[in-house]
């Protein structure tokens, strides 16, 4: 049955006559396998995300077919261990251990990659794209490092590569940026994009508990992995920010471009001092367009209590998009977990099916046309909060102030809290280049009256 388009081409890779629509995208031919009148899916992975995707496709088959305009059917599901017992009941005969065969099967129209990791996921995706199959992926590790290669391959073949779930799972940030805000210039994306660290910081603020205790609680409740390094050290947030910055600025930002600091050094004491000054401490992922360049950084930051992201607590995520002329837009919700991630993956799949039905794939150009440099962190200009432990005696303030003054870092406020022989001094600076702040810290470390530089936290406006 022919739905749209006309028979165009003998697909030499598959050796079959397919129905498609010719596009003027360089030399590419868009192959629309609509003969069956359905969109047949090869799912790679049946873990947390894959099970939720398969469950949603099976459970909501009719609604999804109605919204997509054609049925979306699971044709194969590939896993690493096909003999492992599964809680989800799949139709007979669709589970396999051979992911490559799923990708190559001419009866698969779209490949959904939710197996994770760089290889073999990358090879499977490239092979699917080369065969004229659109791909949906949730793979942040892959998209934040090899996104350009994959997007270029999808553009060359004129098929879709959608990756909404790779940034903030259930929060539709990429679609908002690329579709709803297509008429806007985006100046900044600021987010709480890691639920584990947001849970830890929330518990430290609520309960006055230390980092280790809050992490243990997050692990008991399933909000942190047994090995939490990726989350705690900011790697997960940096990968997500690279994907969001690439989409927001139509440029190419990879994980390694993102300046990164984690939350392990945050103490209940600095959270208390921040609160006394009207701030909360959050791990922020910030991408900003400045002077023809891009700032991309993940670090703990002080946020004014009135800021829209300040009340986003526990495992929740939120992203603030500053767009012109739309103004600020906040998306808040669950940025991880099977259900929210499946929502994004199946949403992308429905988009692929709609495009196939309309013969209009690759409507959104997404190869990072702009080549904007990413700024070195030393060049970024910010305000800082610095908490020092100093000897509690006359003349100390003047030495501390001189260290700032010699580097032209101007102090906006200074508060002292006596602790007996020592005192805590909490300073807030006016805006200064990070390089100047680093030199100031080196001077402070050399002062005999400074016992400890307890915390240095950037301030986000
Ligand atoms: N979990 C989340 O909340 C979340 C949120 C956003 C994005 N993501 C992304 O989604 C992807 C999947 O995450 P997940 O949490 O679902 O992972 P997971 O639970 O570890 O599941 C991975 C699945 O891939 C299968 N697999 C692994 N290597 C394979 C191979 N070589 N061939 C075939 N199948 C293979 C595994 O098979 P077996 O079952 O047989 O071991 C398993 O079913 C990752 O890229 C992740 O970054 C996850």
GROMACS .gro file of C-alpha atoms and ligand atoms in nm:
model
  509
    1UNK     CA    1   0.000   0.000   0.000
    2UNK     CA    2   0.138   0.340  -0.094
    3UNK     CA    3   0.062   0.615   0.151
    4UNK     CA    4   0.252   0.922   0.039
    5UNK     CA    5   0.516   0.992  -0.218
    6UNK     CA    6   0.584   0.787  -0.527
    7UNK     CA    7   0.816   0.496  -0.594
    8UNK     CA    8   1.149   0.666  -0.644
    9UNK     CA    9   1.441   0.438  -0.630
   10UNK     CA   10   1.577   0.091  -0.618
   11UNK     CA   11   1.750   0.079  -0.283
   12UNK     CA   12   2.067  -0.097  -0.381
   13UNK     CA   13   2.167  -0.170  -0.022
   14UNK     CA   14   1.848  -0.361   0.043
   15UNK     CA   15   1.782  -0.464  -0.315
   16UNK     CA   16   1.416  -0.380  -0.291
   17UNK     CA   17   1.189  -0.124  -0.447
   18UNK     CA   18   1.092   0.122  -0.178
   19UNK     CA   19   0.863   0.417  -0.176
   20UNK     CA   20   1.017   0.746  -0.096
   21UNK     CA   21   1.040   1.115  -0.152
   22UNK     CA   22   1.338   1.279  -0.313
   23UNK     CA   23   1.479   1.576  -0.122
   24UNK     CA   24   1.723   1.836  -0.241
   25UNK     CA   25   1.958   1.775   0.049
   26UNK     CA   26   2.295   1.761  -0.118
   27UNK     CA   27   2.302   1.425  -0.294
   28UNK     CA   28   2.088   1.244  -0.042
   29UNK     CA   29   1.780   1.042  -0.112
   30UNK     CA   30   1.524   1.007   0.161
   31UNK     CA   31   1.397   0.654   0.169
   32UNK     CA   32   1.055   0.624   0.324
   33UNK     CA   33   0.971   0.263   0.384
   34UNK     CA   34   0.596   0.307   0.389
   35UNK     CA   35   0.498  -0.005   0.201
   36UNK     CA   36   0.361  -0.172   0.510
   37UNK     CA   37   0.175   0.135   0.634
   38UNK     CA   38   0.338   0.100   0.974
   39UNK     CA   39   0.656   0.207   1.144
   40UNK     CA   40   0.854  -0.100   1.248
   41UNK     CA   41   1.096  -0.049   1.534
   42UNK     CA   42   1.422  -0.222   1.617
   43UNK     CA   43   1.486  -0.154   1.986
   44UNK     CA   44   1.847  -0.190   2.104
   45UNK     CA   45   1.843  -0.236   2.483
   46UNK     CA   46   1.583  -0.352   2.732
   47UNK     CA   47   1.718  -0.213   3.059
   48UNK     CA   48   1.564   0.069   3.264
   49UNK     CA   49   1.486   0.280   2.958
   50UNK     CA   50   1.430   0.006   2.699
   51UNK     CA   51   1.177  -0.175   2.921
   52UNK     CA   52   0.986   0.148   2.977
   53UNK     CA   53   0.991   0.225   2.602
   54UNK     CA   54   0.871  -0.125   2.509
   55UNK     CA   55   0.607  -0.116   2.785
   56UNK     CA   56   0.474   0.221   2.665
   57UNK     CA   57   0.463   0.111   2.299
   58UNK     CA   58   0.273  -0.206   2.389
   59UNK     CA   59   0.044  -0.045   2.648
   60UNK     CA   60  -0.052   0.265   2.448
   61UNK     CA   61  -0.047   0.113   2.100
   62UNK     CA   62  -0.377   0.266   1.990
   63UNK     CA   63  -0.323   0.620   2.122
   64UNK     CA   64   0.027   0.623   1.975
   65UNK     CA   65  -0.098   0.501   1.635
   66UNK     CA   66  -0.366   0.770   1.642
   67UNK     CA   67  -0.115   1.046   1.725
   68UNK     CA   68   0.152   0.924   1.485
   69UNK     CA   69  -0.092   0.865   1.202
   70UNK     CA   70   0.026   0.506   1.161
   71UNK     CA   71   0.092   0.210   1.392
   72UNK     CA   72   0.434   0.192   1.559
   73UNK     CA   73   0.524  -0.172   1.614
   74UNK     CA   74   0.809  -0.340   1.796
   75UNK     CA   75   0.970  -0.564   1.537
   76UNK     CA   76   1.278  -0.677   1.733
   77UNK     CA   77   1.435  -0.610   2.073
   78UNK     CA   78   1.809  -0.669   2.111
   79UNK     CA   79   1.980  -0.727   2.447
   80UNK     CA   80   2.322  -0.841   2.564
   81UNK     CA   81   2.188  -1.142   2.757
   82UNK     CA   82   1.883  -1.282   2.575
   83UNK     CA   83   1.849  -1.570   2.823
   84UNK     CA   84   1.816  -1.344   3.126
   85UNK     CA   85   1.462  -1.349   3.279
   86UNK     CA   86   1.267  -1.030   3.196
   87UNK     CA   87   0.981  -0.877   3.393
   88UNK     CA   88   0.821  -0.735   3.077
   89UNK     CA   89   0.615  -0.975   2.863
   90UNK     CA   90   0.717  -0.918   2.499
   91UNK     CA   91   0.543  -1.064   2.193
   92UNK     CA   92   0.688  -1.408   2.106
   93UNK     CA   93   1.004  -1.425   1.902
   94UNK     CA   94   1.110  -1.060   1.906
   95UNK     CA   95   1.389  -1.080   2.167
   96UNK     CA   96   1.736  -1.144   2.027
   97UNK     CA   97   2.101  -1.117   2.124
   98UNK     CA   98   2.205  -0.996   1.778
   99UNK     CA   99   2.179  -0.616   1.765
  100UNK     CA  100   2.357  -0.593   1.426
  101UNK     CA  101   2.097  -0.822   1.268
  102UNK     CA  102   1.821  -0.598   1.405
  103UNK     CA  103   1.981  -0.291   1.249
  104UNK     CA  104   2.028  -0.469   0.915
  105UNK     CA  105   1.680  -0.625   0.898
  106UNK     CA  106   1.490  -0.467   0.603
  107UNK     CA  107   1.174  -0.511   0.810
  108UNK     CA  108   1.304  -0.255   1.060
  109UNK     CA  109   1.223   0.105   0.960
  110UNK     CA  110   1.353   0.288   1.267
  111UNK     CA  111   1.623   0.199   1.519
  112UNK     CA  112   1.585   0.305   1.883
  113UNK     CA  113   1.918   0.288   2.065
  114UNK     CA  114   1.887   0.266   2.443
  115UNK     CA  115   2.178   0.034   2.518
  116UNK     CA  116   2.416   0.313   2.624
  117UNK     CA  117   2.795   0.354   2.593
  118UNK     CA  118   3.000   0.456   2.292
  119UNK     CA  119   3.055   0.120   2.120
  120UNK     CA  120   2.886  -0.074   1.977
  121UNK     CA  121   2.605   0.185   1.998
  122UNK     CA  122   2.787   0.427   1.764
  123UNK     CA  123   2.849   0.162   1.499
  124UNK     CA  124   2.488   0.043   1.510
  125UNK     CA  125   2.356   0.399   1.474
  126UNK     CA  126   2.588   0.482   1.183
  127UNK     CA  127   2.492   0.160   1.009
  128UNK     CA  128   2.121   0.230   1.053
  129UNK     CA  129   2.159   0.585   0.921
  130UNK     CA  130   2.364   0.467   0.623
  131UNK     CA  131   2.081   0.226   0.540
  132UNK     CA  132   1.834   0.517   0.531
  133UNK     CA  133   1.676   0.438   0.869
  134UNK     CA  134   1.595   0.714   1.113
  135UNK     CA  135   1.730   0.669   1.465
  136UNK     CA  136   1.614   0.771   1.811
  137UNK     CA  137   1.868   0.759   2.092
  138UNK     CA  138   1.880   0.841   2.464
  139UNK     CA  139   2.258   0.809   2.475
  140UNK     CA  140   2.408   1.120   2.639
  141UNK     CA  141   2.759   0.979   2.648
  142UNK     CA  142   2.752   0.925   2.272
  143UNK     CA  143   2.569   1.244   2.171
  144UNK     CA  144   2.794   1.461   2.390
  145UNK     CA  145   3.112   1.322   2.236
  146UNK     CA  146   3.028   1.196   1.886
  147UNK     CA  147   2.711   1.395   1.817
  148UNK     CA  148   2.861   1.577   1.520
  149UNK     CA  149   2.963   1.257   1.344
  150UNK     CA  150   2.617   1.106   1.390
  151UNK     CA  151   2.425   1.419   1.294
  152UNK     CA  152   2.640   1.463   0.985
  153UNK     CA  153   2.567   1.103   0.888
  154UNK     CA  154   2.193   1.156   0.933
  155UNK     CA  155   2.205   1.477   0.727
  156UNK     CA  156   2.403   1.307   0.449
  157UNK     CA  157   2.134   1.039   0.420
  158UNK     CA  158   1.844   1.281   0.479
  159UNK     CA  159   1.700   1.082   0.769
  160UNK     CA  160   1.620   1.182   1.125
  161UNK     CA  161   1.839   1.139   1.431
  162UNK     CA  162   1.642   1.245   1.738
  163UNK     CA  163   1.794   1.254   2.086
  164UNK     CA  164   1.556   1.438   2.320
  165UNK     CA  165   1.603   1.187   2.605
  166UNK     CA  166   1.981   1.226   2.601
  167UNK     CA  167   1.976   1.562   2.779
  168UNK     CA  168   1.709   1.577   3.050
  169UNK     CA  169   1.498   1.264   2.993
  170UNK     CA  170   1.139   1.373   3.054
  171UNK     CA  171   1.199   1.748   3.020
  172UNK     CA  172   1.143   1.840   2.654
  173UNK     CA  173   1.429   2.091   2.641
  174UNK     CA  174   1.569   2.009   2.298
  175UNK     CA  175   1.228   2.019   2.128
  176UNK     CA  176   1.151   2.346   2.304
  177UNK     CA  177   1.478   2.497   2.183
  178UNK     CA  178   1.475   2.360   1.828
  179UNK     CA  179   1.104   2.379   1.753
  180UNK     CA  180   0.897   2.598   1.985
  181UNK     CA  181   1.172   2.862   2.015
  182UNK     CA  182   1.293   2.838   1.654
  183UNK     CA  183   1.219   3.208   1.600
  184UNK     CA  184   1.430   3.314   1.899
  185UNK     CA  185   1.790   3.393   1.974
  186UNK     CA  186   1.888   3.198   2.283
  187UNK     CA  187   2.131   3.379   2.509
  188UNK     CA  188   2.156   3.140   2.801
  189UNK     CA  189   2.057   2.793   2.919
  190UNK     CA  190   2.089   2.738   3.293
  191UNK     CA  191   1.985   2.413   3.451
  192UNK     CA  192   1.976   2.179   3.745
  193UNK     CA  193   2.028   1.874   3.527
  194UNK     CA  194   2.146   1.609   3.772
  195UNK     CA  195   1.890   1.470   4.014
  196UNK     CA  196   2.144   1.288   4.233
  197UNK     CA  197   2.343   1.597   4.325
  198UNK     CA  198   2.029   1.808   4.362
  199UNK     CA  199   1.894   1.550   4.607
  200UNK     CA  200   2.222   1.554   4.802
  201UNK     CA  201   2.237   1.936   4.823
  202UNK     CA  202   1.869   1.954   4.921
  203UNK     CA  203   1.919   1.704   5.204
  204UNK     CA  204   2.231   1.887   5.324
  205UNK     CA  205   2.031   2.214   5.332
  206UNK     CA  206   1.721   2.063   5.495
  207UNK     CA  207   1.883   1.835   5.745
  208UNK     CA  208   2.222   1.997   5.806
  209UNK     CA  209   2.378   1.660   5.723
  210UNK     CA  210   2.721   1.619   5.566
  211UNK     CA  211   2.789   1.524   5.206
  212UNK     CA  212   2.863   1.156   5.287
  213UNK     CA  213   2.541   1.108   5.484
  214UNK     CA  214   2.329   1.276   5.215
  215UNK     CA  215   2.493   1.062   4.945
  216UNK     CA  216   2.423   0.745   5.146
  217UNK     CA  217   2.057   0.846   5.175
  218UNK     CA  218   2.040   0.911   4.798
  219UNK     CA  219   2.186   0.564   4.735
  220UNK     CA  220   1.937   0.396   4.973
  221UNK     CA  221   1.647   0.568   4.798
  222UNK     CA  222   1.772   0.478   4.448
  223UNK     CA  223   1.862   0.835   4.349
  224UNK     CA  224   2.235   0.759   4.330
  225UNK     CA  225   2.433   0.473   4.174
  226UNK     CA  226   2.655   0.246   4.384
  227UNK     CA  227   2.943   0.427   4.207
  228UNK     CA  228   2.822   0.789   4.213
  229UNK     CA  229   3.134   0.943   4.052
  230UNK     CA  230   2.965   1.039   3.725
  231UNK     CA  231   2.697   1.237   3.906
  232UNK     CA  232   2.892   1.375   4.203
  233UNK     CA  233   3.189   1.495   3.996
  234UNK     CA  234   2.964   1.665   3.740
  235UNK     CA  235   3.041   1.440   3.439
  236UNK     CA  236   2.672   1.359   3.381
  237UNK     CA  237   2.574   1.727   3.399
  238UNK     CA  238   2.862   1.827   3.167
  239UNK     CA  239   2.750   1.574   2.903
  240UNK     CA  240   2.393   1.705   2.920
  241UNK     CA  241   2.511   2.065   2.902
  242UNK     CA  242   2.721   1.990   2.594
  243UNK     CA  243   2.410   1.856   2.419
  244UNK     CA  244   2.193   2.150   2.530
  245UNK     CA  245   2.454   2.412   2.438
  246UNK     CA  246   2.499   2.256   2.093
  247UNK     CA  247   2.124   2.276   2.034
  248UNK     CA  248   2.079   2.623   2.185
  249UNK     CA  249   2.363   2.788   1.991
  250UNK     CA  250   2.356   2.567   1.678
  251UNK     CA  251   2.724   2.509   1.743
  252UNK     CA  252   2.925   2.207   1.845
  253UNK     CA  253   3.006   2.173   2.215
  254UNK     CA  254   3.141   1.840   2.344
  255UNK     CA  255   3.173   1.717   2.703
  256UNK     CA  256   3.543   1.795   2.713
  257UNK     CA  257   3.470   2.164   2.634
  258UNK     CA  258   3.263   2.201   2.951
  259UNK     CA  259   3.439   2.334   3.262
  260UNK     CA  260   3.343   2.101   3.545
  261UNK     CA  261   3.345   2.097   3.925
  262UNK     CA  262   3.145   1.858   4.142
  263UNK     CA  263   2.973   1.890   4.480
  264UNK     CA  264   3.194   1.678   4.709
  265UNK     CA  265   3.360   1.987   4.862
  266UNK     CA  266   3.030   2.150   4.969
  267UNK     CA  267   2.986   2.159   5.347
  268UNK     CA  268   2.681   2.222   5.569
  269UNK     CA  269   2.866   2.530   5.700
  270UNK     CA  270   2.884   2.702   5.361
  271UNK     CA  271   2.521   2.611   5.293
  272UNK     CA  272   2.428   2.782   5.622
  273UNK     CA  273   2.631   3.095   5.540
  274UNK     CA  274   2.474   3.105   5.194
  275UNK     CA  275   2.126   3.085   5.346
  276UNK     CA  276   2.206   3.370   5.586
  277UNK     CA  277   2.293   3.583   5.283
  278UNK     CA  278   1.970   3.486   5.100
  279UNK     CA  279   2.120   3.221   4.871
  280UNK     CA  280   2.082   2.848   4.810
  281UNK     CA  281   2.362   2.621   4.685
  282UNK     CA  282   2.290   2.430   4.362
  283UNK     CA  283   2.498   2.240   4.109
  284UNK     CA  284   2.431   2.445   3.798
  285UNK     CA  285   2.496   2.369   3.433
  286UNK     CA  286   2.528   2.700   3.249
  287UNK     CA  287   2.577   2.768   2.879
  288UNK     CA  288   2.587   3.131   2.774
  289UNK     CA  289   2.640   3.311   2.450
  290UNK     CA  290   2.894   3.593   2.497
  291UNK     CA  291   3.095   3.803   2.253
  292UNK     CA  292   3.069   3.553   1.968
  293UNK     CA  293   3.184   3.272   2.198
  294UNK     CA  294   3.015   3.021   2.428
  295UNK     CA  295   3.059   2.976   2.802
  296UNK     CA  296   2.988   2.619   2.912
  297UNK     CA  297   3.037   2.528   3.277
  298UNK     CA  298   2.911   2.298   3.550
  299UNK     CA  299   2.987   2.392   3.911
  300UNK     CA  300   2.822   2.454   4.245
  301UNK     CA  301   2.682   2.806   4.260
  302UNK     CA  302   2.495   3.039   4.492
  303UNK     CA  303   2.152   3.123   4.359
  304UNK     CA  304   1.940   3.402   4.507
  305UNK     CA  305   1.649   3.245   4.699
  306UNK     CA  306   1.406   3.424   4.467
  307UNK     CA  307   1.554   3.271   4.148
  308UNK     CA  308   1.315   3.036   3.961
  309UNK     CA  309   1.563   2.746   3.997
  310UNK     CA  310   1.621   2.803   4.371
  311UNK     CA  311   1.308   2.615   4.478
  312UNK     CA  312   1.378   2.311   4.256
  313UNK     CA  313   1.460   2.052   4.516
  314UNK     CA  314   1.535   1.686   4.574
  315UNK     CA  315   1.570   1.472   4.259
  316UNK     CA  316   1.388   1.716   4.032
  317UNK     CA  317   1.554   1.886   3.734
  318UNK     CA  318   1.477   2.223   3.581
  319UNK     CA  319   1.612   2.425   3.291
  320UNK     CA  320   1.578   2.800   3.244
  321UNK     CA  321   1.607   2.911   2.883
  322UNK     CA  322   1.668   3.281   2.820
  323UNK     CA  323   1.532   3.354   2.473
  324UNK     CA  324   1.479   3.672   2.278
  325UNK     CA  325   1.202   3.776   2.212
  326UNK     CA  326   1.017   3.504   2.410
  327UNK     CA  327   1.184   3.591   2.741
  328UNK     CA  328   1.271   3.342   3.014
  329UNK     CA  329   1.112   2.997   3.002
  330UNK     CA  330   1.144   2.733   3.276
  331UNK     CA  331   1.090   2.361   3.227
  332UNK     CA  332   1.081   2.156   3.546
  333UNK     CA  333   1.027   1.786   3.609
  334UNK     CA  334   1.185   1.445   3.630
  335UNK     CA  335   1.515   1.431   3.446
  336UNK     CA  336   1.580   1.058   3.486
  337UNK     CA  337   1.409   0.722   3.530
  338UNK     CA  338   1.246   0.477   3.293
  339UNK     CA  339   0.908   0.651   3.260
  340UNK     CA  340   1.028   1.008   3.194
  341UNK     CA  341   1.299   0.885   2.957
  342UNK     CA  342   1.051   0.664   2.767
  343UNK     CA  343   0.822   0.966   2.735
  344UNK     CA  344   1.097   1.149   2.542
  345UNK     CA  345   1.208   0.845   2.339
  346UNK     CA  346   0.855   0.753   2.228
  347UNK     CA  347   0.779   1.121   2.162
  348UNK     CA  348   1.076   1.126   1.924
  349UNK     CA  349   0.960   0.800   1.770
  350UNK     CA  350   0.616   0.948   1.704
  351UNK     CA  351   0.790   1.243   1.534
  352UNK     CA  352   0.986   1.002   1.313
  353UNK     CA  353   0.665   0.819   1.222
  354UNK     CA  354   0.486   1.147   1.144
  355UNK     CA  355   0.776   1.252   0.924
  356UNK     CA  356   0.779   0.917   0.744
  357UNK     CA  357   0.407   0.946   0.686
  358UNK     CA  358   0.447   1.298   0.550
  359UNK     CA  359   0.759   1.214   0.351
  360UNK     CA  360   0.932   1.500   0.525
  361UNK     CA  361   1.222   1.367   0.727
  362UNK     CA  362   1.518   1.580   0.828
  363UNK     CA  363   1.306   1.894   0.861
  364UNK     CA  364   1.528   2.028   1.140
  365UNK     CA  365   1.885   2.097   1.043
  366UNK     CA  366   2.100   1.996   1.334
  367UNK     CA  367   2.464   1.960   1.245
  368UNK     CA  368   2.593   2.262   1.436
  369UNK     CA  369   2.630   2.513   1.154
  370UNK     CA  370   2.801   2.774   1.371
  371UNK     CA  371   3.161   2.718   1.476
  372UNK     CA  372   3.180   2.926   1.790
  373UNK     CA  373   3.473   2.889   2.028
  374UNK     CA  374   3.411   2.780   2.387
  375UNK     CA  375   3.565   3.023   2.635
  376UNK     CA  376   3.836   2.916   2.875
  377UNK     CA  377   3.706   2.927   3.233
  378UNK     CA  378   3.986   3.171   3.326
  379UNK     CA  379   3.825   3.431   3.095
  380UNK     CA  380   3.476   3.400   3.245
  381UNK     CA  381   3.369   3.699   3.455
  382UNK     CA  382   3.168   3.624   3.771
  383UNK     CA  383   3.107   3.720   4.133
  384UNK     CA  384   3.238   3.489   4.404
  385UNK     CA  385   3.165   3.399   4.763
  386UNK     CA  386   3.482   3.311   4.955
  387UNK     CA  387   3.473   3.163   5.306
  388UNK     CA  388   3.802   3.182   5.493
  389UNK     CA  389   3.913   3.068   5.836
  390UNK     CA  390   4.149   3.334   5.972
  391UNK     CA  391   4.333   3.416   6.294
  392UNK     CA  392   4.098   3.620   6.514
  393UNK     CA  393   4.323   3.918   6.580
  394UNK     CA  394   4.358   4.282   6.469
  395UNK     CA  395   4.509   4.355   6.127
  396UNK     CA  396   4.386   4.037   5.961
  397UNK     CA  397   4.113   4.208   5.758
  398UNK     CA  398   4.359   4.451   5.602
  399UNK     CA  399   4.587   4.166   5.486
  400UNK     CA  400   4.293   3.975   5.341
  401UNK     CA  401   4.154   4.288   5.171
  402UNK     CA  402   4.500   4.366   5.027
  403UNK     CA  403   4.516   4.020   4.863
  404UNK     CA  404   4.192   4.099   4.680
  405UNK     CA  405   4.292   4.458   4.604
  406UNK     CA  406   4.627   4.361   4.451
  407UNK     CA  407   4.442   4.150   4.194
  408UNK     CA  408   4.175   4.416   4.138
  409UNK     CA  409   3.901   4.194   4.272
  410UNK     CA  410   3.664   4.429   4.446
  411UNK     CA  411   3.487   4.316   4.764
  412UNK     CA  412   3.110   4.380   4.779
  413UNK     CA  413   3.048   4.258   5.137
  414UNK     CA  414   3.238   4.099   5.421
  415UNK     CA  415   3.103   3.923   5.732
  416UNK     CA  416   3.306   3.790   6.023
  417UNK     CA  417   3.196   3.519   6.265
  418UNK     CA  418   3.422   3.469   6.564
  419UNK     CA  419   3.496   3.109   6.661
  420UNK     CA  420   3.743   3.178   6.949
  421UNK     CA  421   4.104   3.182   6.835
  422UNK     CA  422   3.992   3.175   6.473
  423UNK     CA  423   3.714   3.350   6.285
  424UNK     CA  424   3.520   3.264   5.972
  425UNK     CA  425   3.524   3.544   5.720
  426UNK     CA  426   3.271   3.529   5.440
  427UNK     CA  427   3.334   3.768   5.150
  428UNK     CA  428   3.131   3.838   4.841
  429UNK     CA  429   3.307   3.999   4.547
  430UNK     CA  430   3.191   4.216   4.262
  431UNK     CA  431   3.235   4.064   3.916
  432UNK     CA  432   3.592   3.974   3.828
  433UNK     CA  433   3.764   3.749   3.575
  434UNK     CA  434   3.814   3.396   3.705
  435UNK     CA  435   4.188   3.430   3.638
  436UNK     CA  436   4.206   3.725   3.881
  437UNK     CA  437   4.010   3.530   4.139
  438UNK     CA  438   4.250   3.237   4.108
  439UNK     CA  439   4.548   3.466   4.163
  440UNK     CA  440   4.373   3.615   4.467
  441UNK     CA  441   4.323   3.266   4.612
  442UNK     CA  442   4.692   3.189   4.561
  443UNK     CA  443   4.774   3.505   4.759
  444UNK     CA  444   4.529   3.409   5.035
  445UNK     CA  445   4.686   3.063   5.064
  446UNK     CA  446   5.025   3.229   5.119
  447UNK     CA  447   4.900   3.451   5.405
  448UNK     CA  448   4.998   3.314   5.748
  449UNK     CA  449   4.682   3.464   5.902
  450UNK     CA  450   4.460   3.254   5.673
  451UNK     CA  451   4.427   2.909   5.830
  452UNK     CA  452   4.197   2.768   5.563
  453UNK     CA  453   4.020   2.868   5.242
  454UNK     CA  454   3.704   2.681   5.339
  455UNK     CA  455   3.498   2.740   5.026
  456UNK     CA  456   3.497   2.937   4.702
  457UNK     CA  457   3.162   2.936   4.526
  458UNK     CA  458   3.063   3.128   4.218
  459UNK     CA  459   2.747   3.334   4.230
  460UNK     CA  460   2.484   3.289   3.960
  461UNK     CA  461   2.261   3.584   3.897
  462LIG     N1  462   1.821   0.539   3.318
  462LIG     C1  463   1.788   0.666   3.301
  462LIG     O1  464   1.722   0.729   3.385
  462LIG     C2  465   1.830   0.738   3.175
  462LIG     C3  466   1.786   0.869   3.153
  462LIG     C4  467   1.823   0.934   3.033
  462LIG     C5  468   1.903   0.869   2.941
  462LIG     N2  469   1.946   0.741   2.968
  462LIG     C6  470   2.031   0.675   2.868
  462LIG     O2  471   1.962   0.562   2.816
  462LIG     C7  472   2.055   0.460   2.782
  462LIG     C8  473   2.014   0.329   2.851
  462LIG     O3  474   2.017   0.347   2.990
  462LIG     P1  475   1.956   0.236   3.089
  462LIG     O4  476   1.954   0.300   3.223
  462LIG     O5  477   1.832   0.180   3.035
  462LIG     O6  478   2.072   0.124   3.082
  462LIG     P2  479   2.064  -0.025   3.136
  462LIG     O7  480   1.955  -0.041   3.234
  462LIG     O8  481   2.203  -0.063   3.176
  462LIG     O9  482   2.022  -0.111   3.006
  462LIG     C9  483   2.110  -0.132   2.899
  462LIG    C10  484   2.045  -0.232   2.805
  462LIG    O10  485   2.126  -0.246   2.689
  462LIG    C11  486   2.150  -0.384   2.663
  462LIG     N3  487   2.281  -0.395   2.602
  462LIG    C12  488   2.401  -0.357   2.652
  462LIG     N4  489   2.500  -0.386   2.564
  462LIG    C13  490   2.439  -0.446   2.457
  462LIG    C14  491   2.486  -0.497   2.334
  462LIG     N5  492   2.617  -0.495   2.303
  462LIG     N6  493   2.395  -0.550   2.247
  462LIG    C15  494   2.265  -0.551   2.277
  462LIG     N7  495   2.213  -0.502   2.391
  462LIG    C16  496   2.300  -0.449   2.481
  462LIG    C17  497   2.144  -0.451   2.798
  462LIG    O11  498   2.114  -0.589   2.781
  462LIG     P3  499   2.089  -0.688   2.906
  462LIG    O12  500   1.957  -0.645   2.965
  462LIG    O13  501   2.081  -0.823   2.845
  462LIG    O14  502   2.205  -0.668   2.998
  462LIG    C18  503   2.030  -0.374   2.863
  462LIG    O15  504   1.905  -0.428   2.828
  462LIG    C19  505   2.193   0.514   2.822
  462LIG    O16  506   2.253   0.572   2.709
  462LIG    C20  507   2.161   0.622   2.924
  462LIG    O17  508   2.258   0.724   2.931
  462LIG    C21  509   1.911   0.675   3.081
   0.00000   0.00000   0.00000
